[in-house]
Amino acid sequence: MIIMSVDLGKARTGIAVCDKTEFLASPYKVIFQKSPSKLLNDVMQTAKETKAELIVVGLPKNMDGSEGESAKNAREFAEKLNVLTGIETVMQDERGTTVTAHNFLNTTNTRGKKRKNVVDEVAAAIILQDFLDSRKSRQN
């Protein structure tokens, strides 16, 4: 199944996808959009172009596991996306993914403007890979 993940941001939203084997999540693109309605439309279009069969939206929980305003916004976005696309949408805890993405970019020596432009799609790939790994462990 082709699965797409979304790492929501205020200005930049990262997108990642996996292939039908669900083996590896890959960064796909960053959507630069501040308008929530336009962002929703752009993510819907990306779901169509990737032929996504399932969408995973990052859930930004606080480190203590509680949910704040960002988590509420992510849940609302996922619900709208589900209604408008008809594609099942699930939430995935994204605590620590941005830090992990920055650490990965440190090891690949990605710096400056390039780093700022790719960190969100790398974070989306980490969210998706976490989802794929947990899905595999549930199946075993």
Short mmCIF file of N, CA, C and O in Angstrom, two decimals:
data_model
loop_
_atom_site.label_atom_id
_atom_site.label_comp_id
_atom_site.label_asym_id
_atom_site.label_seq_id
_atom_site.Cartn_x
_atom_site.Cartn_y
_atom_site.Cartn_z
N MET A 1 0.85 -1.18 0.00
CA MET A 1 0.00 0.00 0.00
C MET A 1 0.89 1.24 0.00
O MET A 1 1.86 1.31 0.73
N ILE A 2 0.54 2.21 -0.82
CA ILE A 2 1.28 3.48 -0.83
C ILE A 2 0.76 4.34 0.31
O ILE A 2 -0.44 4.61 0.40
N ILE A 3 1.66 4.74 1.20
CA ILE A 3 1.30 5.54 2.36
C ILE A 3 2.05 6.86 2.29
O ILE A 3 3.24 6.89 1.98
N MET A 4 1.34 7.94 2.55
CA MET A 4 1.93 9.28 2.55
C MET A 4 1.86 9.83 3.97
O MET A 4 0.87 9.61 4.67
N SER A 5 2.91 10.52 4.39
CA SER A 5 2.87 11.15 5.71
C SER A 5 2.97 12.66 5.57
O SER A 5 3.53 13.18 4.60
N VAL A 6 2.44 13.34 6.59
CA VAL A 6 2.39 14.79 6.61
C VAL A 6 2.96 15.28 7.94
O VAL A 6 2.50 14.87 9.00
N ASP A 7 3.97 16.14 7.87
CA ASP A 7 4.52 16.80 9.05
C ASP A 7 4.10 18.26 8.95
O ASP A 7 4.72 19.06 8.25
N LEU A 8 2.99 18.59 9.62
CA LEU A 8 2.42 19.94 9.53
C LEU A 8 3.34 20.98 10.14
O LEU A 8 3.95 20.75 11.18
N GLY A 9 3.40 22.13 9.49
CA GLY A 9 4.15 23.26 10.02
C GLY A 9 3.39 24.54 9.76
O GLY A 9 2.46 24.57 8.96
N LYS A 10 3.78 25.61 10.44
CA LYS A 10 3.11 26.90 10.25
C LYS A 10 3.40 27.50 8.88
O LYS A 10 2.55 28.16 8.29
N ALA A 11 4.60 27.29 8.37
CA ALA A 11 4.97 27.84 7.06
C ALA A 11 5.40 26.74 6.09
O ALA A 11 5.20 26.86 4.88
N ARG A 12 6.01 25.67 6.60
CA ARG A 12 6.51 24.58 5.76
C ARG A 12 5.93 23.26 6.27
O ARG A 12 6.00 22.97 7.46
N THR A 13 5.37 22.47 5.35
CA THR A 13 4.80 21.17 5.69
C THR A 13 5.55 20.11 4.90
O THR A 13 5.62 20.17 3.67
N GLY A 14 6.12 19.15 5.62
CA GLY A 14 6.88 18.09 4.98
C GLY A 14 5.98 16.93 4.57
O GLY A 14 5.04 16.59 5.26
N ILE A 15 6.32 16.34 3.43
CA ILE A 15 5.59 15.19 2.89
C ILE A 15 6.61 14.08 2.62
O ILE A 15 7.68 14.33 2.08
N ALA A 16 6.22 12.85 2.98
CA ALA A 16 7.04 11.67 2.67
C ALA A 16 6.11 10.58 2.16
O ALA A 16 4.90 10.61 2.43
N VAL A 17 6.65 9.63 1.43
CA VAL A 17 5.86 8.50 0.93
C VAL A 17 6.68 7.21 1.03
O VAL A 17 7.90 7.25 1.13
N CYS A 18 5.96 6.10 0.99
CA CYS A 18 6.63 4.81 0.86
C CYS A 18 6.05 4.11 -0.36
O CYS A 18 4.98 4.49 -0.84
N ASP A 19 6.75 3.10 -0.83
CA ASP A 19 6.25 2.35 -1.97
C ASP A 19 5.28 1.27 -1.50
O ASP A 19 5.01 1.14 -0.31
N LYS A 20 4.75 0.49 -2.43
CA LYS A 20 3.74 -0.52 -2.10
C LYS A 20 4.22 -1.59 -1.13
O LYS A 20 3.42 -2.20 -0.43
N THR A 21 5.54 -1.81 -1.04
CA THR A 21 6.06 -2.84 -0.12
C THR A 21 6.06 -2.36 1.33
O THR A 21 6.26 -3.17 2.23
N GLU A 22 5.87 -1.06 1.54
CA GLU A 22 5.88 -0.45 2.88
C GLU A 22 7.21 -0.70 3.60
O GLU A 22 7.26 -0.78 4.82
N PHE A 23 8.28 -0.79 2.84
CA PHE A 23 9.59 -1.07 3.43
C PHE A 23 10.31 0.18 3.89
O PHE A 23 10.83 0.23 4.99
N LEU A 24 10.31 1.21 3.05
CA LEU A 24 11.14 2.38 3.34
C LEU A 24 10.39 3.68 3.06
O LEU A 24 9.85 3.87 1.98
N ALA A 25 10.40 4.57 4.03
CA ALA A 25 9.83 5.91 3.87
C ALA A 25 10.88 6.81 3.23
O ALA A 25 12.04 6.77 3.60
N SER A 26 10.44 7.62 2.27
CA SER A 26 11.36 8.53 1.58
C SER A 26 10.80 9.95 1.60
O SER A 26 9.60 10.14 1.37
N PRO A 27 11.65 10.94 1.84
CA PRO A 27 11.19 12.33 1.75
C PRO A 27 10.64 12.58 0.35
O PRO A 27 11.18 12.07 -0.64
N TYR A 28 9.56 13.33 0.24
CA TYR A 28 8.95 13.59 -1.06
C TYR A 28 9.05 15.06 -1.45
O TYR A 28 9.56 15.39 -2.50
N LYS A 29 8.53 15.94 -0.57
CA LYS A 29 8.63 17.37 -0.86
C LYS A 29 8.22 18.18 0.36
O LYS A 29 7.70 17.65 1.34
N VAL A 30 8.45 19.49 0.25
CA VAL A 30 7.99 20.44 1.26
C VAL A 30 7.00 21.37 0.58
O VAL A 30 7.24 21.85 -0.52
N ILE A 31 5.87 21.57 1.25
CA ILE A 31 4.86 22.52 0.75
C ILE A 31 5.03 23.80 1.56
O ILE A 31 4.94 23.79 2.78
N PHE A 32 5.30 24.89 0.85
CA PHE A 32 5.46 26.20 1.49
C PHE A 32 4.11 26.91 1.42
O PHE A 32 3.74 27.45 0.38
N GLN A 33 3.36 26.86 2.52
CA GLN A 33 2.02 27.44 2.52
C GLN A 33 1.61 27.80 3.95
O GLN A 33 1.68 26.96 4.84
N LYS A 34 1.17 29.03 4.15
CA LYS A 34 0.73 29.47 5.48
C LYS A 34 -0.79 29.41 5.63
O LYS A 34 -1.29 29.28 6.73
N SER A 35 -1.52 29.50 4.52
CA SER A 35 -2.98 29.48 4.57
C SER A 35 -3.47 28.05 4.81
O SER A 35 -3.19 27.15 4.01
N PRO A 36 -4.22 27.81 5.91
CA PRO A 36 -4.69 26.45 6.20
C PRO A 36 -5.54 25.83 5.08
O PRO A 36 -5.39 24.66 4.76
N SER A 37 -6.41 26.63 4.46
CA SER A 37 -7.26 26.07 3.40
C SER A 37 -6.45 25.74 2.15
O SER A 37 -6.68 24.72 1.50
N LYS A 38 -5.50 26.60 1.80
CA LYS A 38 -4.64 26.32 0.64
C LYS A 38 -3.73 25.13 0.92
O LYS A 38 -3.46 24.32 0.04
N LEU A 39 -3.25 25.03 2.17
CA LEU A 39 -2.42 23.89 2.55
C LEU A 39 -3.20 22.59 2.40
O LEU A 39 -2.70 21.61 1.85
N LEU A 40 -4.42 22.59 2.87
CA LEU A 40 -5.28 21.41 2.76
C LEU A 40 -5.43 21.01 1.29
O LEU A 40 -5.29 19.84 0.94
N ASN A 41 -5.66 21.98 0.43
CA ASN A 41 -5.78 21.72 -1.00
C ASN A 41 -4.48 21.16 -1.57
O ASN A 41 -4.49 20.19 -2.35
N ASP A 42 -3.34 21.75 -1.19
CA ASP A 42 -2.05 21.28 -1.69
C ASP A 42 -1.75 19.86 -1.23
O ASP A 42 -1.22 19.05 -1.99
N VAL A 43 -2.10 19.54 0.01
CA VAL A 43 -1.86 18.18 0.53
C VAL A 43 -2.79 17.19 -0.19
O VAL A 43 -2.37 16.08 -0.54
N MET A 44 -4.03 17.60 -0.45
CA MET A 44 -4.95 16.75 -1.21
C MET A 44 -4.40 16.45 -2.60
O MET A 44 -4.43 15.30 -3.06
N GLN A 45 -3.88 17.47 -3.27
CA GLN A 45 -3.30 17.29 -4.60
C GLN A 45 -2.09 16.35 -4.54
O GLN A 45 -1.90 15.51 -5.42
N THR A 46 -1.29 16.48 -3.49
CA THR A 46 -0.11 15.62 -3.33
C THR A 46 -0.54 14.18 -3.09
O THR A 46 0.08 13.25 -3.62
N ALA A 47 -1.61 13.98 -2.34
CA ALA A 47 -2.13 12.63 -2.11
C ALA A 47 -2.55 12.00 -3.43
O ALA A 47 -2.30 10.81 -3.68
N LYS A 48 -3.17 12.81 -4.30
CA LYS A 48 -3.58 12.30 -5.63
C LYS A 48 -2.36 11.95 -6.47
O LYS A 48 -2.31 10.88 -7.09
N GLU A 49 -1.37 12.85 -6.50
CA GLU A 49 -0.21 12.61 -7.37
C GLU A 49 0.64 11.44 -6.90
O GLU A 49 1.26 10.77 -7.71
N THR A 50 0.65 11.17 -5.59
CA THR A 50 1.42 10.03 -5.09
C THR A 50 0.60 8.74 -5.08
O THR A 50 1.12 7.68 -4.78
N LYS A 51 -0.71 8.87 -5.37
CA LYS A 51 -1.64 7.72 -5.34
C LYS A 51 -1.72 7.10 -3.94
O LYS A 51 -1.78 5.88 -3.77
N ALA A 52 -1.69 7.98 -2.93
CA ALA A 52 -1.72 7.54 -1.53
C ALA A 52 -3.00 6.76 -1.25
O ALA A 52 -4.09 7.15 -1.65
N GLU A 53 -2.83 5.64 -0.51
CA GLU A 53 -3.97 4.82 -0.11
C GLU A 53 -4.24 4.95 1.39
O GLU A 53 -5.26 4.48 1.89
N LEU A 54 -3.30 5.57 2.09
CA LEU A 54 -3.41 5.84 3.52
C LEU A 54 -2.57 7.07 3.80
O LEU A 54 -1.50 7.24 3.20
N ILE A 55 -3.06 7.95 4.68
CA ILE A 55 -2.30 9.16 5.03
C ILE A 55 -2.04 9.15 6.53
O ILE A 55 -2.95 8.93 7.33
N VAL A 56 -0.78 9.36 6.89
CA VAL A 56 -0.36 9.43 8.29
C VAL A 56 -0.02 10.89 8.58
O VAL A 56 0.81 11.49 7.89
N VAL A 57 -0.67 11.45 9.58
CA VAL A 57 -0.42 12.84 9.97
C VAL A 57 0.31 12.83 11.31
O VAL A 57 -0.12 12.15 12.25
N GLY A 58 1.41 13.57 11.38
CA GLY A 58 2.17 13.66 12.62
C GLY A 58 1.36 14.33 13.71
O GLY A 58 0.73 15.37 13.48
N LEU A 59 1.38 13.74 14.90
CA LEU A 59 0.67 14.28 16.06
C LEU A 59 1.69 14.86 17.03
O LEU A 59 2.42 14.13 17.68
N PRO A 60 1.75 16.20 17.10
CA PRO A 60 2.76 16.85 17.94
C PRO A 60 2.37 16.89 19.42
O PRO A 60 1.90 17.89 19.93
N LYS A 61 2.60 15.76 20.09
CA LYS A 61 2.33 15.70 21.53
C LYS A 61 3.43 16.41 22.30
O LYS A 61 4.56 16.52 21.83
N ASN A 62 3.09 16.86 23.51
CA ASN A 62 4.11 17.40 24.41
C ASN A 62 4.95 16.24 24.91
O ASN A 62 4.53 15.07 24.85
N MET A 63 6.13 16.53 25.43
CA MET A 63 7.04 15.47 25.87
C MET A 63 6.43 14.60 26.97
O MET A 63 6.76 13.44 27.10
N ASP A 64 5.49 15.16 27.75
CA ASP A 64 4.84 14.37 28.80
C ASP A 64 3.66 13.55 28.27
O ASP A 64 2.94 12.89 29.02
N GLY A 65 3.43 13.61 26.95
CA GLY A 65 2.36 12.83 26.34
C GLY A 65 1.04 13.57 26.21
O GLY A 65 0.11 13.08 25.57
N SER A 66 0.93 14.74 26.83
CA SER A 66 -0.31 15.51 26.72
C SER A 66 -0.40 16.16 25.34
O SER A 66 0.58 16.22 24.60
N GLU A 67 -1.60 16.63 25.02
CA GLU A 67 -1.82 17.26 23.73
C GLU A 67 -2.22 18.72 23.92
O GLU A 67 -3.10 19.03 24.72
N GLY A 68 -1.58 19.60 23.17
CA GLY A 68 -1.87 21.03 23.23
C GLY A 68 -2.56 21.50 21.96
O GLY A 68 -3.16 20.72 21.22
N GLU A 69 -2.45 22.79 21.70
CA GLU A 69 -3.11 23.42 20.56
C GLU A 69 -2.62 22.84 19.22
O GLU A 69 -3.41 22.62 18.31
N SER A 70 -1.32 22.60 19.09
CA SER A 70 -0.78 22.04 17.85
C SER A 70 -1.36 20.66 17.55
O SER A 70 -1.67 20.35 16.40
N ALA A 71 -1.52 19.84 18.58
CA ALA A 71 -2.09 18.51 18.40
C ALA A 71 -3.56 18.62 17.98
O ALA A 71 -4.02 17.88 17.10
N LYS A 72 -4.27 19.54 18.59
CA LYS A 72 -5.68 19.76 18.23
C LYS A 72 -5.78 20.17 16.76
O LYS A 72 -6.62 19.66 16.01
N ASN A 73 -4.91 21.09 16.34
CA ASN A 73 -4.90 21.53 14.94
C ASN A 73 -4.57 20.39 13.99
O ASN A 73 -5.16 20.28 12.92
N ALA A 74 -3.63 19.53 14.38
CA ALA A 74 -3.25 18.39 13.54
C ALA A 74 -4.42 17.42 13.40
O ALA A 74 -4.69 16.90 12.31
N ARG A 75 -5.11 17.16 14.49
CA ARG A 75 -6.28 16.26 14.45
C ARG A 75 -7.37 16.83 13.54
O ARG A 75 -7.99 16.10 12.75
N GLU A 76 -7.63 18.14 13.66
CA GLU A 76 -8.64 18.78 12.81
C GLU A 76 -8.24 18.72 11.34
O GLU A 76 -9.07 18.45 10.48
N PHE A 77 -6.97 18.96 11.05
CA PHE A 77 -6.47 18.91 9.68
C PHE A 77 -6.65 17.49 9.13
O PHE A 77 -7.13 17.31 8.00
N ALA A 78 -6.28 16.48 9.91
CA ALA A 78 -6.40 15.09 9.47
C ALA A 78 -7.84 14.72 9.19
O ALA A 78 -8.15 14.03 8.21
N GLU A 79 -8.75 15.19 10.05
CA GLU A 79 -10.18 14.90 9.86
C GLU A 79 -10.69 15.52 8.57
O GLU A 79 -11.39 14.86 7.79
N LYS A 80 -10.34 16.78 8.31
CA LYS A 80 -10.75 17.45 7.07
C LYS A 80 -10.17 16.74 5.86
O LYS A 80 -10.85 16.55 4.85
N LEU A 81 -8.91 16.35 5.96
CA LEU A 81 -8.23 15.65 4.86
C LEU A 81 -8.94 14.33 4.55
O LEU A 81 -9.18 14.01 3.39
N ASN A 82 -9.33 13.61 5.58
CA ASN A 82 -10.05 12.36 5.43
C ASN A 82 -11.39 12.57 4.73
O ASN A 82 -11.74 11.86 3.78
N VAL A 83 -12.13 13.56 5.17
CA VAL A 83 -13.45 13.84 4.59
C VAL A 83 -13.32 14.26 3.12
O VAL A 83 -14.05 13.78 2.26
N LEU A 84 -12.37 15.13 2.83
CA LEU A 84 -12.24 15.67 1.47
C LEU A 84 -11.63 14.68 0.47
O LEU A 84 -11.95 14.73 -0.71
N THR A 85 -10.74 13.80 0.95
CA THR A 85 -10.08 12.86 0.02
C THR A 85 -10.74 11.49 0.00
O THR A 85 -10.59 10.75 -0.96
N GLY A 86 -11.41 11.13 1.10
CA GLY A 86 -11.95 9.78 1.21
C GLY A 86 -10.88 8.75 1.53
O GLY A 86 -11.12 7.56 1.53
N ILE A 87 -9.67 9.23 1.81
CA ILE A 87 -8.54 8.35 2.13
C ILE A 87 -8.43 8.25 3.65
O ILE A 87 -8.46 9.26 4.34
N GLU A 88 -8.30 7.01 4.15
CA GLU A 88 -8.14 6.82 5.59
C GLU A 88 -6.95 7.63 6.08
O GLU A 88 -5.89 7.64 5.47
N THR A 89 -7.15 8.33 7.19
CA THR A 89 -6.11 9.18 7.77
C THR A 89 -5.91 8.77 9.22
O THR A 89 -6.88 8.68 9.98
N VAL A 90 -4.67 8.52 9.59
CA VAL A 90 -4.34 8.12 10.96
C VAL A 90 -3.30 9.07 11.54
O VAL A 90 -2.58 9.73 10.81
N MET A 91 -3.24 9.11 12.87
CA MET A 91 -2.29 9.98 13.56
C MET A 91 -1.10 9.16 14.03
O MET A 91 -1.24 7.98 14.39
N GLN A 92 0.09 9.77 14.02
CA GLN A 92 1.31 9.12 14.50
C GLN A 92 2.06 10.10 15.40
O GLN A 92 2.35 11.23 14.98
N ASP A 93 2.36 9.67 16.62
CA ASP A 93 3.13 10.49 17.55
C ASP A 93 4.42 10.93 16.87
O ASP A 93 5.16 10.11 16.32
N GLU A 94 4.68 12.22 16.88
CA GLU A 94 5.88 12.73 16.21
C GLU A 94 6.90 13.32 17.18
O GLU A 94 7.82 14.02 16.76
N ARG A 95 6.77 13.02 18.47
CA ARG A 95 7.73 13.56 19.43
C ARG A 95 9.15 13.18 19.04
O ARG A 95 9.44 12.01 18.78
N GLY A 96 10.00 14.18 18.97
CA GLY A 96 11.41 13.96 18.72
C GLY A 96 11.80 13.83 17.25
O GLY A 96 12.98 13.73 16.94
N THR A 97 10.84 13.85 16.34
CA THR A 97 11.20 13.64 14.93
C THR A 97 12.01 14.79 14.35
O THR A 97 12.92 14.54 13.56
N THR A 98 11.70 16.02 14.73
CA THR A 98 12.46 17.15 14.19
C THR A 98 13.90 17.11 14.70
O THR A 98 14.84 17.37 13.94
N VAL A 99 14.09 16.76 15.97
CA VAL A 99 15.45 16.62 16.52
C VAL A 99 16.19 15.52 15.79
O VAL A 99 17.36 15.69 15.39
N THR A 100 15.53 14.39 15.56
CA THR A 100 16.15 13.28 14.83
C THR A 100 16.51 13.72 13.41
O THR A 100 17.58 13.39 12.90
N ALA A 101 15.61 14.48 12.77
CA ALA A 101 15.88 14.98 11.42
C ALA A 101 17.10 15.89 11.41
O ALA A 101 17.97 15.78 10.53
N HIS A 102 17.21 16.78 12.40
CA HIS A 102 18.39 17.66 12.48
C HIS A 102 19.66 16.84 12.70
O HIS A 102 20.70 17.14 12.10
N ASN A 103 19.59 15.82 13.55
CA ASN A 103 20.76 14.97 13.77
C ASN A 103 21.18 14.26 12.49
O ASN A 103 22.37 14.16 12.19
N PHE A 104 20.20 13.76 11.74
CA PHE A 104 20.49 13.11 10.47
C PHE A 104 21.16 14.10 9.51
O PHE A 104 22.15 13.77 8.85
N LEU A 105 20.63 15.31 9.44
CA LEU A 105 21.20 16.31 8.55
C LEU A 105 22.58 16.74 9.00
O LEU A 105 23.42 17.12 8.18
N ASN A 106 22.87 16.65 10.31
CA ASN A 106 24.23 16.91 10.80
C ASN A 106 25.19 15.86 10.25
O ASN A 106 26.29 16.18 9.82
N THR A 107 24.76 14.58 10.27
CA THR A 107 25.64 13.50 9.80
C THR A 107 25.87 13.58 8.30
O THR A 107 26.89 13.12 7.81
N THR A 108 24.91 14.15 7.56
CA THR A 108 25.09 14.29 6.11
C THR A 108 25.67 15.65 5.74
O THR A 108 25.80 15.97 4.56
N ASN A 109 26.01 16.44 6.77
CA ASN A 109 26.62 17.76 6.60
C ASN A 109 25.75 18.69 5.74
O ASN A 109 26.26 19.45 4.93
N THR A 110 24.43 18.62 5.91
CA THR A 110 23.52 19.50 5.20
C THR A 110 23.35 20.76 6.04
O THR A 110 22.91 20.69 7.17
N ARG A 111 23.69 21.89 5.47
CA ARG A 111 23.72 23.15 6.22
C ARG A 111 22.94 24.26 5.53
O ARG A 111 22.60 24.16 4.36
N GLY A 112 22.72 25.33 6.27
CA GLY A 112 22.18 26.58 5.74
C GLY A 112 20.78 26.47 5.17
O GLY A 112 19.92 25.78 5.70
N LYS A 113 20.58 27.17 4.05
CA LYS A 113 19.26 27.25 3.42
C LYS A 113 18.77 25.87 2.97
O LYS A 113 17.60 25.54 3.10
N LYS A 114 19.67 25.04 2.47
CA LYS A 114 19.30 23.70 2.03
C LYS A 114 18.73 22.90 3.20
O LYS A 114 17.72 22.20 3.06
N ARG A 115 19.36 23.03 4.36
CA ARG A 115 18.91 22.31 5.55
C ARG A 115 17.50 22.75 5.94
O ARG A 115 16.63 21.93 6.21
N LYS A 116 17.27 24.07 5.94
CA LYS A 116 15.97 24.61 6.31
C LYS A 116 14.89 24.10 5.35
O LYS A 116 13.76 23.85 5.76
N ASN A 117 15.25 23.93 4.08
CA ASN A 117 14.29 23.50 3.08
C ASN A 117 13.99 22.01 3.10
O ASN A 117 12.98 21.59 2.55
N VAL A 118 14.86 21.19 3.70
CA VAL A 118 14.62 19.73 3.67
C VAL A 118 14.27 19.14 5.03
O VAL A 118 13.78 18.01 5.08
N VAL A 119 14.49 19.85 6.12
CA VAL A 119 14.28 19.26 7.45
C VAL A 119 12.84 18.77 7.64
O VAL A 119 12.61 17.72 8.24
N ASP A 120 11.87 19.47 7.06
CA ASP A 120 10.47 19.08 7.24
C ASP A 120 10.12 17.80 6.49
O ASP A 120 9.37 16.97 6.99
N GLU A 121 10.66 17.63 5.28
CA GLU A 121 10.38 16.39 4.56
C GLU A 121 11.14 15.22 5.18
O GLU A 121 10.64 14.09 5.18
N VAL A 122 12.30 15.48 5.76
CA VAL A 122 13.02 14.41 6.48
C VAL A 122 12.24 14.03 7.74
O VAL A 122 12.08 12.84 8.05
N ALA A 123 11.69 15.02 8.45
CA ALA A 123 10.86 14.73 9.62
C ALA A 123 9.63 13.92 9.22
O ALA A 123 9.24 12.97 9.92
N ALA A 124 9.02 14.25 8.07
CA ALA A 124 7.87 13.48 7.58
C ALA A 124 8.26 12.04 7.29
O ALA A 124 7.50 11.10 7.58
N ALA A 125 9.47 11.84 6.74
CA ALA A 125 9.95 10.49 6.46
C ALA A 125 10.16 9.71 7.76
O ALA A 125 9.87 8.51 7.83
N ILE A 126 10.64 10.38 8.80
CA ILE A 126 10.84 9.72 10.10
C ILE A 126 9.48 9.34 10.70
O ILE A 126 9.33 8.23 11.22
N ILE A 127 8.51 10.22 10.61
CA ILE A 127 7.15 9.92 11.09
C ILE A 127 6.62 8.68 10.37
O ILE A 127 6.10 7.75 11.00
N LEU A 128 6.77 8.66 9.05
CA LEU A 128 6.27 7.53 8.27
C LEU A 128 7.02 6.25 8.57
O LEU A 128 6.42 5.18 8.73
N GLN A 129 8.34 6.34 8.71
CA GLN A 129 9.12 5.13 9.03
C GLN A 129 8.74 4.58 10.39
O GLN A 129 8.62 3.37 10.57
N ASP A 130 8.52 5.46 11.37
CA ASP A 130 8.06 5.02 12.70
C ASP A 130 6.72 4.30 12.58
O ASP A 130 6.50 3.26 13.20
N PHE A 131 5.82 4.85 11.76
CA PHE A 131 4.52 4.23 11.55
C PHE A 131 4.69 2.85 10.90
O PHE A 131 4.08 1.87 11.33
N LEU A 132 5.51 2.78 9.85
CA LEU A 132 5.73 1.50 9.15
C LEU A 132 6.32 0.45 10.09
O LEU A 132 5.89 -0.70 10.09
N ASP A 133 7.30 0.87 10.90
CA ASP A 133 7.94 -0.07 11.83
C ASP A 133 6.94 -0.58 12.86
O ASP A 133 6.92 -1.78 13.17
N SER A 134 6.09 0.31 13.40
CA SER A 134 5.12 -0.13 14.40
C SER A 134 4.05 -1.00 13.76
O SER A 134 3.57 -1.96 14.36
N ARG A 135 3.71 -0.72 12.53
CA ARG A 135 2.73 -1.53 11.79
C ARG A 135 3.26 -2.95 11.57
O ARG A 135 2.53 -3.92 11.74
N LYS A 136 4.54 -3.04 11.19
CA LYS A 136 5.17 -4.36 10.99
C LYS A 136 5.21 -5.15 12.30
O LYS A 136 4.94 -6.34 12.31
N SER A 137 5.55 -4.49 13.39
CA SER A 137 5.66 -5.19 14.67
C SER A 137 4.29 -5.66 15.16
O SER A 137 4.19 -6.69 15.82
N ARG A 138 3.22 -4.93 14.82
CA ARG A 138 1.86 -5.36 15.18
C ARG A 138 1.42 -6.58 14.37
O ARG A 138 0.65 -7.39 14.83
N GLN A 139 1.93 -6.69 13.14
CA GLN A 139 1.56 -7.80 12.26
C GLN A 139 2.28 -9.09 12.64
O GLN A 139 1.82 -10.18 12.33
N ASN A 140 3.42 -8.97 13.33
CA ASN A 140 4.21 -10.17 13.70
C ASN A 140 3.71 -10.79 14.99
O ASN A 140 3.08 -10.31 15.79
#
